[in-house]
mmCIF file of C-alpha atoms in Angstrom:
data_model
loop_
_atom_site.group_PDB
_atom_site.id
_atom_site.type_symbol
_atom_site.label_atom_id
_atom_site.label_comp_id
_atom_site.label_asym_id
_atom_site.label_seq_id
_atom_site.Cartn_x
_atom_site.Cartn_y
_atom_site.Cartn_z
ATOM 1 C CA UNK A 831 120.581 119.636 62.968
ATOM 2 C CA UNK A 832 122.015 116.997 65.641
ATOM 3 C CA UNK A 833 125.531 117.666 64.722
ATOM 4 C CA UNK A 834 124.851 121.347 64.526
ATOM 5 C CA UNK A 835 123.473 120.859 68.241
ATOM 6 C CA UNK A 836 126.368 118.766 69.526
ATOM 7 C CA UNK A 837 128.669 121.146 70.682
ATOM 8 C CA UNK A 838 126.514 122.751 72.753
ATOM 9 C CA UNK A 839 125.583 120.066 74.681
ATOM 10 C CA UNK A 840 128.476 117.835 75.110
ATOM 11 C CA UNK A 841 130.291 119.154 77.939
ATOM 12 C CA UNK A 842 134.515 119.056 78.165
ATOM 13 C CA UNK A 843 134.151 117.706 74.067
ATOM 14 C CA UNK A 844 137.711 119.228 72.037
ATOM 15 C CA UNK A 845 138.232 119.604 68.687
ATOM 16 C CA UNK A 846 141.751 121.218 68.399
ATOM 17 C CA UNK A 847 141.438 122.621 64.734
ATOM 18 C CA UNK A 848 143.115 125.860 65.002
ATOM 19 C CA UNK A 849 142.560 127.326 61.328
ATOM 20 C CA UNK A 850 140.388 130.367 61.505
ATOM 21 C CA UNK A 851 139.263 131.388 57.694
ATOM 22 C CA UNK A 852 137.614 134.375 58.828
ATOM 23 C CA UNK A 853 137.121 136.863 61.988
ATOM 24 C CA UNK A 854 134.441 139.383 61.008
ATOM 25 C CA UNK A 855 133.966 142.313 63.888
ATOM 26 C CA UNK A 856 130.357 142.270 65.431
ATOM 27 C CA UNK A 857 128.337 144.358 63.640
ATOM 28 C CA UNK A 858 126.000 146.672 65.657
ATOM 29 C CA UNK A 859 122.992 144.601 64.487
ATOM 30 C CA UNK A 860 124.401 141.282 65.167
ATOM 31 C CA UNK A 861 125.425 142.828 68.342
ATOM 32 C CA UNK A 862 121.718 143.474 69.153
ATOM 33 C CA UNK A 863 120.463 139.975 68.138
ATOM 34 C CA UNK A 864 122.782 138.231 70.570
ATOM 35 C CA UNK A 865 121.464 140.922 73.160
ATOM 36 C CA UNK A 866 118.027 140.029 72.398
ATOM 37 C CA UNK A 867 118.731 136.494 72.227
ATOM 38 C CA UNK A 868 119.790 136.640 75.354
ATOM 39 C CA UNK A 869 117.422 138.766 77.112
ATOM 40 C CA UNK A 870 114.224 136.391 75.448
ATOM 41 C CA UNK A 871 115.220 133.628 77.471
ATOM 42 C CA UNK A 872 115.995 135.425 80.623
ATOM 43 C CA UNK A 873 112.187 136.969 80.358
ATOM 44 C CA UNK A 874 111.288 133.425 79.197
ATOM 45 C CA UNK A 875 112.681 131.791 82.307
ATOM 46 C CA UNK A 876 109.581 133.183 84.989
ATOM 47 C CA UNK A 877 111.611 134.797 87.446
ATOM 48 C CA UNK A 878 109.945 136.741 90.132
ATOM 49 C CA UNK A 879 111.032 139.685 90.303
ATOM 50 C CA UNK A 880 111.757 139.350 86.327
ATOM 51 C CA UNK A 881 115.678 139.231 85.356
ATOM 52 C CA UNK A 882 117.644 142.378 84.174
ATOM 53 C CA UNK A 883 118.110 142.628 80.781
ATOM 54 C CA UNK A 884 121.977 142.417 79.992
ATOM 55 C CA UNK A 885 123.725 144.880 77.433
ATOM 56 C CA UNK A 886 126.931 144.585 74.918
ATOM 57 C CA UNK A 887 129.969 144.712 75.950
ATOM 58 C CA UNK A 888 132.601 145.556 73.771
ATOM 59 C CA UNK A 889 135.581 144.666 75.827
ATOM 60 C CA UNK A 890 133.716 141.146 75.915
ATOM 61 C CA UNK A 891 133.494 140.774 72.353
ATOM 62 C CA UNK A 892 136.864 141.510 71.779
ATOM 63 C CA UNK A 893 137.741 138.630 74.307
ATOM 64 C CA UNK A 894 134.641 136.150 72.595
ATOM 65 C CA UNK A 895 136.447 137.135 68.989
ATOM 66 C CA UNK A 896 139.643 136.256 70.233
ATOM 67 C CA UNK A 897 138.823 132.587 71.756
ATOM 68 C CA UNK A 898 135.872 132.202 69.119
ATOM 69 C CA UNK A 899 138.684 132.767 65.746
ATOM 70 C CA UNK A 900 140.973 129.506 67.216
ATOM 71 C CA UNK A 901 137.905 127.460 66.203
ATOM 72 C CA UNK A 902 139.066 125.096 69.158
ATOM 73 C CA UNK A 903 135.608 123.822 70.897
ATOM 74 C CA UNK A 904 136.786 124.017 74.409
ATOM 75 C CA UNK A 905 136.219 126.828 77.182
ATOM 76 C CA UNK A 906 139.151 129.372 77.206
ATOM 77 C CA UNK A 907 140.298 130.671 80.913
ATOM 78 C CA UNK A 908 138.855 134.008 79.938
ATOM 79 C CA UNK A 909 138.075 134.885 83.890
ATOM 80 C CA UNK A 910 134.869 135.540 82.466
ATOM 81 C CA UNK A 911 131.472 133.375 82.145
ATOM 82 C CA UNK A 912 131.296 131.435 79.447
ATOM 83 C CA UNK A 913 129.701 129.073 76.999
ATOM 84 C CA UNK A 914 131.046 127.288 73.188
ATOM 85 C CA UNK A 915 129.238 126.463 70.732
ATOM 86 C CA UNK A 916 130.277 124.309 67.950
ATOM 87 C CA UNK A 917 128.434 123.455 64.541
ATOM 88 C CA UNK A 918 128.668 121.451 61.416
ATOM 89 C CA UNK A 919 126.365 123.825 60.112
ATOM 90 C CA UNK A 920 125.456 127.303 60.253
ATOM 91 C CA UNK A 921 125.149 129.313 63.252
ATOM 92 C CA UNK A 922 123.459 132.690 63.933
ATOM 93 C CA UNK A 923 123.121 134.450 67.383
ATOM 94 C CA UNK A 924 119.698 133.521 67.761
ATOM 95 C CA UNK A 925 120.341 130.002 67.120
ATOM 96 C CA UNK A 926 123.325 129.691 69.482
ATOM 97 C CA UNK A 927 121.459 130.789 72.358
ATOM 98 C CA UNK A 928 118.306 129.172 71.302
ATOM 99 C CA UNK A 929 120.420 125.912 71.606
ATOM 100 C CA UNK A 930 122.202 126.825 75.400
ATOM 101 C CA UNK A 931 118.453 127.678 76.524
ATOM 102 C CA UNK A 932 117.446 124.391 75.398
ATOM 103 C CA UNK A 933 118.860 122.830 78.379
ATOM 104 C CA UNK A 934 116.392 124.284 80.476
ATOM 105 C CA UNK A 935 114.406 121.094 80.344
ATOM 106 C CA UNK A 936 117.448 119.955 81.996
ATOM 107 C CA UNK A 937 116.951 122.276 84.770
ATOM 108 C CA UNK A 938 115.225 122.042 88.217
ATOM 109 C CA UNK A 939 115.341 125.267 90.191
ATOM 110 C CA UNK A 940 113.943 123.597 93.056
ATOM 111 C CA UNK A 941 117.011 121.532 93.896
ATOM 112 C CA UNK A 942 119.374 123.355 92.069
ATOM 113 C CA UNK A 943 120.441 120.263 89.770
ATOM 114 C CA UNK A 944 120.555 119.130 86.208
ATOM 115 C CA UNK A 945 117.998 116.511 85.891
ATOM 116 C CA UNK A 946 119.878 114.717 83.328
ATOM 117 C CA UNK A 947 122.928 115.797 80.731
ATOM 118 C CA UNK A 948 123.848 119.688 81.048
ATOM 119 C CA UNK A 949 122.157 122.921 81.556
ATOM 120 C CA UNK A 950 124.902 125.129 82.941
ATOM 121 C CA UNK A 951 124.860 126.907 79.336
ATOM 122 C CA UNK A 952 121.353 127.730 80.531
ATOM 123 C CA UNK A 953 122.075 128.507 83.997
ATOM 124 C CA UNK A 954 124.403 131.254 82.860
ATOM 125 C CA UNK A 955 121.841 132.491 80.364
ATOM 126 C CA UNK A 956 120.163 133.658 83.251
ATOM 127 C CA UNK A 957 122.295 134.191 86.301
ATOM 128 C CA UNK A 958 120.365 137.017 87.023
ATOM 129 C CA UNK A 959 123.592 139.131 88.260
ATOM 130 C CA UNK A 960 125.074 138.814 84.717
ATOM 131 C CA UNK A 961 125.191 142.343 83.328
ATOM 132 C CA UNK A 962 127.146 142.835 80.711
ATOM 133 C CA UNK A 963 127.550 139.844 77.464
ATOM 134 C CA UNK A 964 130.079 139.841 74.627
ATOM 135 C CA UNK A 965 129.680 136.899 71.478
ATOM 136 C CA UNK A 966 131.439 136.013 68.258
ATOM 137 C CA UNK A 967 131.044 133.618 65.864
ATOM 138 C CA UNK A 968 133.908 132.701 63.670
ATOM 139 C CA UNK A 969 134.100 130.666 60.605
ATOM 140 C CA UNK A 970 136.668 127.913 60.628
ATOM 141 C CA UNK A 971 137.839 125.384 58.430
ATOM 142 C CA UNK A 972 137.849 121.259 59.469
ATOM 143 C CA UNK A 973 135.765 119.445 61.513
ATOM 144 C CA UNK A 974 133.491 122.471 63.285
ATOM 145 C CA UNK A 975 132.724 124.876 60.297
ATOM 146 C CA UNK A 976 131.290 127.876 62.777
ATOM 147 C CA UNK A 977 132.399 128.247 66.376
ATOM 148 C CA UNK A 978 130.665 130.676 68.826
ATOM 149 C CA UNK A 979 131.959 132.215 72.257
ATOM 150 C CA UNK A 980 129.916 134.455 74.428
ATOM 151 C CA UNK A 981 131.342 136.029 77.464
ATOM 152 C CA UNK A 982 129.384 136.733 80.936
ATOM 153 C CA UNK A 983 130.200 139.799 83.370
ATOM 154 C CA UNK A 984 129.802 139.180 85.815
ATOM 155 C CA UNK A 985 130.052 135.710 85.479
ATOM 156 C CA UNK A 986 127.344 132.801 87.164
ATOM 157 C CA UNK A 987 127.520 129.128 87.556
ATOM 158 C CA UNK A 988 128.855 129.454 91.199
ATOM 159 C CA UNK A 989 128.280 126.118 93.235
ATOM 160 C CA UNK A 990 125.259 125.578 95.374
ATOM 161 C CA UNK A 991 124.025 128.971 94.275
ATOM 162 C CA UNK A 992 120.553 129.246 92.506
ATOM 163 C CA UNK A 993 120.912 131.528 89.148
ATOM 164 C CA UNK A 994 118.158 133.510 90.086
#
């Protein structure tokens, strides 16, 4: 489970494999797991007023399939937000985001700060502006055997702004 875990929470970490074995399109029920994925840990995260739900974007997809199939474990320059996911192992939508919205124990609203490691995987989970999300998972050959993209519009993460 750690190395499953890693590349989601080691931040600029590259793996340059570029051999893709497979890019399945999104189905409409995978679709609607990453969407409620997503929208579980924005209600999870106690915001008052509570946080929009997002939807799917399909334009965003398209651009998460396209950086997601070069099984490279880096952050594209999509223009969009963003977060990677990596794993030895298996990966399903509900797992990927369960592992970003892990870092919320890294997170303190208060000051605006990770406490210790990462959480701006988390932070965009909820950037309460984001609207619209697009995710693929590809299967790859070599040393990440599933790599994940998801897409944020409009995107978070801005410095010295509070996600919510």
């Amino acid at each position: 489970m750690a190395a499953m875990l890693c590349a989601a929470l080691i931040a600029g970490c590259s793996d340059t494999n570029d051999s893709s074995t497979t890019e399945p399109p999104t189905t409409i029920g995978e679709a609607q797991d990453w969407v409620n994925a997503h929208n579980a840990v924005r209600t999870a995260a106690g915001a008052k007023p509570e946080l929009p739900a997002v939807a799917w974007s399909e334009e965003l997809a398209e651009v998460a399939r396209a950086n997601a199939k070069k099984c490279v474990f880096e952050h594209s320059k999509s223009g969009y937000g963003e977060n990677v996911f990596a794993s030895s192992g298996g990966a399903t939508p509900k797992n990927v985001v369960d592992a970003w919205a892990g870092e919320k124990a890294n997170y303190d609203l208060a000051s605006n700060t990770c406490k210790k490691d990462i959480c701006g995987h988390y932070t965009q989970l909820v950037w309460k502006s984001t609207a619209r999300i697009g995710c693929a998972i590809a299967d790859c050959a070599g040393q990440w055997s599933k790599v994940a993209f998801c897409e944020y519009d409009p995107p978070g993460n801005y410095v010295g702004q509070k996600p919510y």
